[in-house]
Short mmCIF file of C-alpha atoms in Angstrom, two decimals:
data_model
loop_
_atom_site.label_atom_id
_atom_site.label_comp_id
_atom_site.label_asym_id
_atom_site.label_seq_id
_atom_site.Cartn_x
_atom_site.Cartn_y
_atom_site.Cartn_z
CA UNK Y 1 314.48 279.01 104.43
CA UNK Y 2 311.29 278.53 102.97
CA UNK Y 3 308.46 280.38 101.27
CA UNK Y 4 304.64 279.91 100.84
CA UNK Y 5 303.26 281.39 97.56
CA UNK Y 6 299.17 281.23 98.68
CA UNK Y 7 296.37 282.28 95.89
CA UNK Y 8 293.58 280.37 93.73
CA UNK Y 9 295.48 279.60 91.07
CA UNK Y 10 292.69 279.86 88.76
CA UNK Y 11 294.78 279.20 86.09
CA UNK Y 12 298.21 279.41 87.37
CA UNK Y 13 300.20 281.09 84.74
CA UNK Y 14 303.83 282.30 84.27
CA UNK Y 15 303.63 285.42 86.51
CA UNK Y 16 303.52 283.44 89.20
CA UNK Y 17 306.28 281.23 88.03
CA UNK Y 18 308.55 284.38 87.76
CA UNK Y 19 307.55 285.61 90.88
CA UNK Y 20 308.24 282.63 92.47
CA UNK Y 21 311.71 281.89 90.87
CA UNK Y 22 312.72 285.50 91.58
CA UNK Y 23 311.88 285.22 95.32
CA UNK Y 24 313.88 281.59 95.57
CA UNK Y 25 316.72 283.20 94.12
CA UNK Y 26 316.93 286.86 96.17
CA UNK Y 27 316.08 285.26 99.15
CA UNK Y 28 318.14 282.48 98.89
CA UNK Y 29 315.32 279.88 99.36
CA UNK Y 30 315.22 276.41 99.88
CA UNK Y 31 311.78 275.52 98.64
CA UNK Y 32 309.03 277.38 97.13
CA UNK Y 33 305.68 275.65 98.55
CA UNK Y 34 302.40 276.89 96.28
CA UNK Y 35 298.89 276.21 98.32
CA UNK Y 36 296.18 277.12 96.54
CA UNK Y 37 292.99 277.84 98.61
CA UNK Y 38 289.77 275.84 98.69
CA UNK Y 39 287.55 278.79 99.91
CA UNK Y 40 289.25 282.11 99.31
CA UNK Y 41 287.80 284.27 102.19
CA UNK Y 42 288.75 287.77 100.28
CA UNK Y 43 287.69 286.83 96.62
CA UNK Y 44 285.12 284.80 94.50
CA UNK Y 45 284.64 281.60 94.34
CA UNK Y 46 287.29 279.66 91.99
CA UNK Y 47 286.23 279.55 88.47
CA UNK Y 48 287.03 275.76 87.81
CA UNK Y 49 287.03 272.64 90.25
CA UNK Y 50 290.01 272.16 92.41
CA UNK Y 51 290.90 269.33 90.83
CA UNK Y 52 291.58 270.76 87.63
CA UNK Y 53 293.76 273.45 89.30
CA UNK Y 54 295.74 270.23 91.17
CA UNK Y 55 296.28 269.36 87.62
CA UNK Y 56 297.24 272.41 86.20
CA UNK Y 57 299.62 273.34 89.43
CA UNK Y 58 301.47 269.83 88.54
CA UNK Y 59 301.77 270.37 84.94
CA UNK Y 60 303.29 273.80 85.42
CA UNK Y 61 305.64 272.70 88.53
CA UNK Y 62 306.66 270.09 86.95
CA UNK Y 63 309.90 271.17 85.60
CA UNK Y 64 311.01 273.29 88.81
CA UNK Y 65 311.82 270.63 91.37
CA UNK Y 66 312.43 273.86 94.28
CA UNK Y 67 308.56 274.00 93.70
CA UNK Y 68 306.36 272.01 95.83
CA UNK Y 69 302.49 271.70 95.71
CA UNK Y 70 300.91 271.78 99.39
CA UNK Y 71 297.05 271.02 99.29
CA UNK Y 72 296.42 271.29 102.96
CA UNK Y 73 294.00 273.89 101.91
CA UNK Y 74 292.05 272.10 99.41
CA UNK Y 75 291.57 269.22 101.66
CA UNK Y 76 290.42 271.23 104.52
CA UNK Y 77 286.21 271.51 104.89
CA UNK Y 78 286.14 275.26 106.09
CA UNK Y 79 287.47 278.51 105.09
CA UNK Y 80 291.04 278.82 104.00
CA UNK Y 81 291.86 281.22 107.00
CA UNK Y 82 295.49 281.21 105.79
CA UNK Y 83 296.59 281.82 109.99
CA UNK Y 84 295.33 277.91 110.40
CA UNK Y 85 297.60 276.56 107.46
CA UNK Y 86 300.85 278.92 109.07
CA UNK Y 87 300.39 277.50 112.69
CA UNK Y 88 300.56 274.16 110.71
CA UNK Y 89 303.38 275.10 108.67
CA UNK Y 90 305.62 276.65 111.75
CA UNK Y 91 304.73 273.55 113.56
CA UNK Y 92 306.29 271.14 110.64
CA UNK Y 93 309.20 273.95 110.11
CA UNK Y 94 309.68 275.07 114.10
CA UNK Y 95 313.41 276.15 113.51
CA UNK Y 96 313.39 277.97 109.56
CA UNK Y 97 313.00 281.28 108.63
CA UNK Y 98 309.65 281.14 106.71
CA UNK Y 99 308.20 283.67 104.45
CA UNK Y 100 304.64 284.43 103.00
CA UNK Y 101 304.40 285.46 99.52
CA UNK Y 102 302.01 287.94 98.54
CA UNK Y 103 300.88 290.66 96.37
CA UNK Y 104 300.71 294.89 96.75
CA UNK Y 105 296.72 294.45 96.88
CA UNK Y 106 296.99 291.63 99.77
CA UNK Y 107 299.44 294.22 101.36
CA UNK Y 108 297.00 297.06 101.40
CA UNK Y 109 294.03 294.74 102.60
CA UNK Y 110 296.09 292.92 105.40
CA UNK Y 111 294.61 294.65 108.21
CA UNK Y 112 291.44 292.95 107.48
CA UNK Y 113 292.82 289.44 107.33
CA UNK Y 114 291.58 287.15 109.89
CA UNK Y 115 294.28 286.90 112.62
CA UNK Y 116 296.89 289.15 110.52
CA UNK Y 117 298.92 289.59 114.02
CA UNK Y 118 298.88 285.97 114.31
CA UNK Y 119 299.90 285.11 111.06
CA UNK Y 120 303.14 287.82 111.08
CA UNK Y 121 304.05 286.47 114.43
CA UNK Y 122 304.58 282.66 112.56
CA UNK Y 123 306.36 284.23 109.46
CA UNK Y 124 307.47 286.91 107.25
CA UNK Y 125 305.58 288.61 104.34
CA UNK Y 126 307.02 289.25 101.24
CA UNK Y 127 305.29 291.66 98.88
CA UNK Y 128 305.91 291.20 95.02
CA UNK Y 129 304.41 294.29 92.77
CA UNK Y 130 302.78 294.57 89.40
CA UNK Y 131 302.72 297.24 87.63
CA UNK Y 132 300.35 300.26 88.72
CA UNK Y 133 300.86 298.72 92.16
CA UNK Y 134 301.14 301.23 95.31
CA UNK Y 135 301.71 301.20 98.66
CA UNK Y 136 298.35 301.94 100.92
CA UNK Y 137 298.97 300.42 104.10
CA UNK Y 138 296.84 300.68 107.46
CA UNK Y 139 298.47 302.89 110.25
CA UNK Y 140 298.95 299.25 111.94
CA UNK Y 141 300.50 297.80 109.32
CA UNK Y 142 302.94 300.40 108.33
CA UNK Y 143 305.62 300.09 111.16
CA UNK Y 144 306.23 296.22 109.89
CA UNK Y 145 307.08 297.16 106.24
CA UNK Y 146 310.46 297.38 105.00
CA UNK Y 147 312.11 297.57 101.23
CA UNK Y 148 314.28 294.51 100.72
CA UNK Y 149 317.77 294.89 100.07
CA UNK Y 150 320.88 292.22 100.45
CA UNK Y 151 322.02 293.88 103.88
CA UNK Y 152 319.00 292.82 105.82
CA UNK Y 153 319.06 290.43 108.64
CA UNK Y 154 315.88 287.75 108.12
CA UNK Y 155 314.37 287.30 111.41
CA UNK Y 156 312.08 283.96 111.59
CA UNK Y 157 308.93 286.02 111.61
CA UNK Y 158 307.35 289.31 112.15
CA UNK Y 159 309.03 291.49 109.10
CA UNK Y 160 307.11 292.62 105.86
CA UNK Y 161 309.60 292.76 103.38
CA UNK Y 162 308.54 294.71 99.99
CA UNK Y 163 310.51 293.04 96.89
CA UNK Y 164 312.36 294.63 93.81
CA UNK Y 165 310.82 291.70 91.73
CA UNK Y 166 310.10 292.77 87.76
CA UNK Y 167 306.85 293.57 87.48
CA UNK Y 168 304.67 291.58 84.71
CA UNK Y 169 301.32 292.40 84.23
CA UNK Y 170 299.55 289.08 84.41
CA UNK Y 171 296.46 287.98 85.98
CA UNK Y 172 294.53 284.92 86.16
CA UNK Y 173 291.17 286.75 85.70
CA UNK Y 174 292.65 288.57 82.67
CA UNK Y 175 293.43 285.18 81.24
CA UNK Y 176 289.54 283.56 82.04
CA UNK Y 177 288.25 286.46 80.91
CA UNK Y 178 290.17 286.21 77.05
CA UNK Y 179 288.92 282.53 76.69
CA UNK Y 180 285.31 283.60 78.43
CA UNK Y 181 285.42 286.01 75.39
CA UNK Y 182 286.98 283.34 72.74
CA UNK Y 183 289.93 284.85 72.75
CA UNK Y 184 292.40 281.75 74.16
CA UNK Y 185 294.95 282.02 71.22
CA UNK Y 186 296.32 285.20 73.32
CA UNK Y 187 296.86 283.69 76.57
CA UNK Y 188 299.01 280.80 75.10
CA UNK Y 189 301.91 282.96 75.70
CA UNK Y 190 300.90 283.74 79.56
CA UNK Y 191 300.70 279.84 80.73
CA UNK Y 192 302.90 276.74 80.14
CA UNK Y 193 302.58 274.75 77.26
CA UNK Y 194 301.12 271.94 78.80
CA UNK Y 195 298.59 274.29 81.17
CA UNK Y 196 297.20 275.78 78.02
CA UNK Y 197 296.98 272.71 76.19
CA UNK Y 198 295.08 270.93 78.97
CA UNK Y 199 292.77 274.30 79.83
CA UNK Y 200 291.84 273.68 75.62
CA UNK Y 201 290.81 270.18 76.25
CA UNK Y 202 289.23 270.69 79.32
CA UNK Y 203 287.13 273.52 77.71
CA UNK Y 204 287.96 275.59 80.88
CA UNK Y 205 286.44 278.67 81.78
CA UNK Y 206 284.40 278.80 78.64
CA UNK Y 207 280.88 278.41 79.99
CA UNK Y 208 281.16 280.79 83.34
CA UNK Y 209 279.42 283.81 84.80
CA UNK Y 210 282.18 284.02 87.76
CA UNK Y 211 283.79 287.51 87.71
CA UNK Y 212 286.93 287.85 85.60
#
């Protein structure tokens, strides 16, 4: 079984690090896959270049070889529609269980994603929380959800399974907001050692009006 952990990574940081090892290990995964999007449909446009968040992706993977970097998105010219990148993925995976990995807010919203019946008809959904997070879902989203436990049977797609993970309260627009502020001593403890270290020479972030 695999996952796909989708977002702008813009830094990554360890939240989603956590998040990600959690979900390997309670869902007994094979492989962790993190595409970051080119043109996020729902949110602003990222705050540095994609290839710095390549960069930063591979620094911070580097050490978890379950962790794979997929850039289909960043390489594709239009929107990052994410139903496009799952008929790709179920194509490449026809006969694995494969799960979606996304957060509370994603899970309220998902009724306006483009294609959302599609894209829960080519995998599963799991929802990781942070703290404060509650569930909102749309009448037509509501009959999918279920809390994870060990007794459940995975199906290959179509379930929306919300996860026990812990909840850290990280965010990648908390962290360009502290250095947009001069403040990047305090995030050193949110990102890997070698993420902050190149953000500091790269002077990312610092000279931005993008929303934080």
């Amino acid at each position: 079984m695999i996952a796909i952990f989708g977002g702008t990574f813009d830094p990554i940081h360890l939240g989603h690090i956590h998040i990600a090892q959690h979900v390997k290990a309670r869902f007994a995964l094979d492989k962790v896959y993190f595409m970051p999007c080119k043109f996020p449909v729902h949110k602003a446009e990222p705050g540095s270049s994609s290839q710095h968040r390549i960069t930063m992706l591979e620094k911070s993977l580097a050490n978890h070889p379950s962790f794979v970097l997929d850039k289909r998105e960043l390489e594709r010219q239009t929107p990052s529609y994410t139903v496009l990148s799952m008929h790709e993925i179920r194509s490449e995976h026809p006969n694995q269980a494969i799960f979606f990995i996304i957060g509370m807010d994603s899970l309220n919203q998902l009724h306006l994603w483009h294609k959302w019946r599609d894209i829960l008809s080519l995998c599963n959904f799991i929802v990781c929380q942070r703290p404060g997070d509650k569930l909102n879902v749309n009448d037509e989203i509501a009959p999918f959800v279920t809390q994870f436990n060990r007794d459940v049977t995975f199906n290959h797609f179509g379930q929306i399974y919300v996860c026990d993970n812990p909840q850290l309260d990280i965010a990648s627009s908390q962290i360009r907001s502290l250095i947009k502020t001069n403040n990047l001593a305090q995030c050193e403890s949110l990102l890997a050692a070698n993420v902050f270290a190149y953000i500091k020479q790269q002077q990312l972030y610092q000279n931005t009006d993008e929303p934080c």
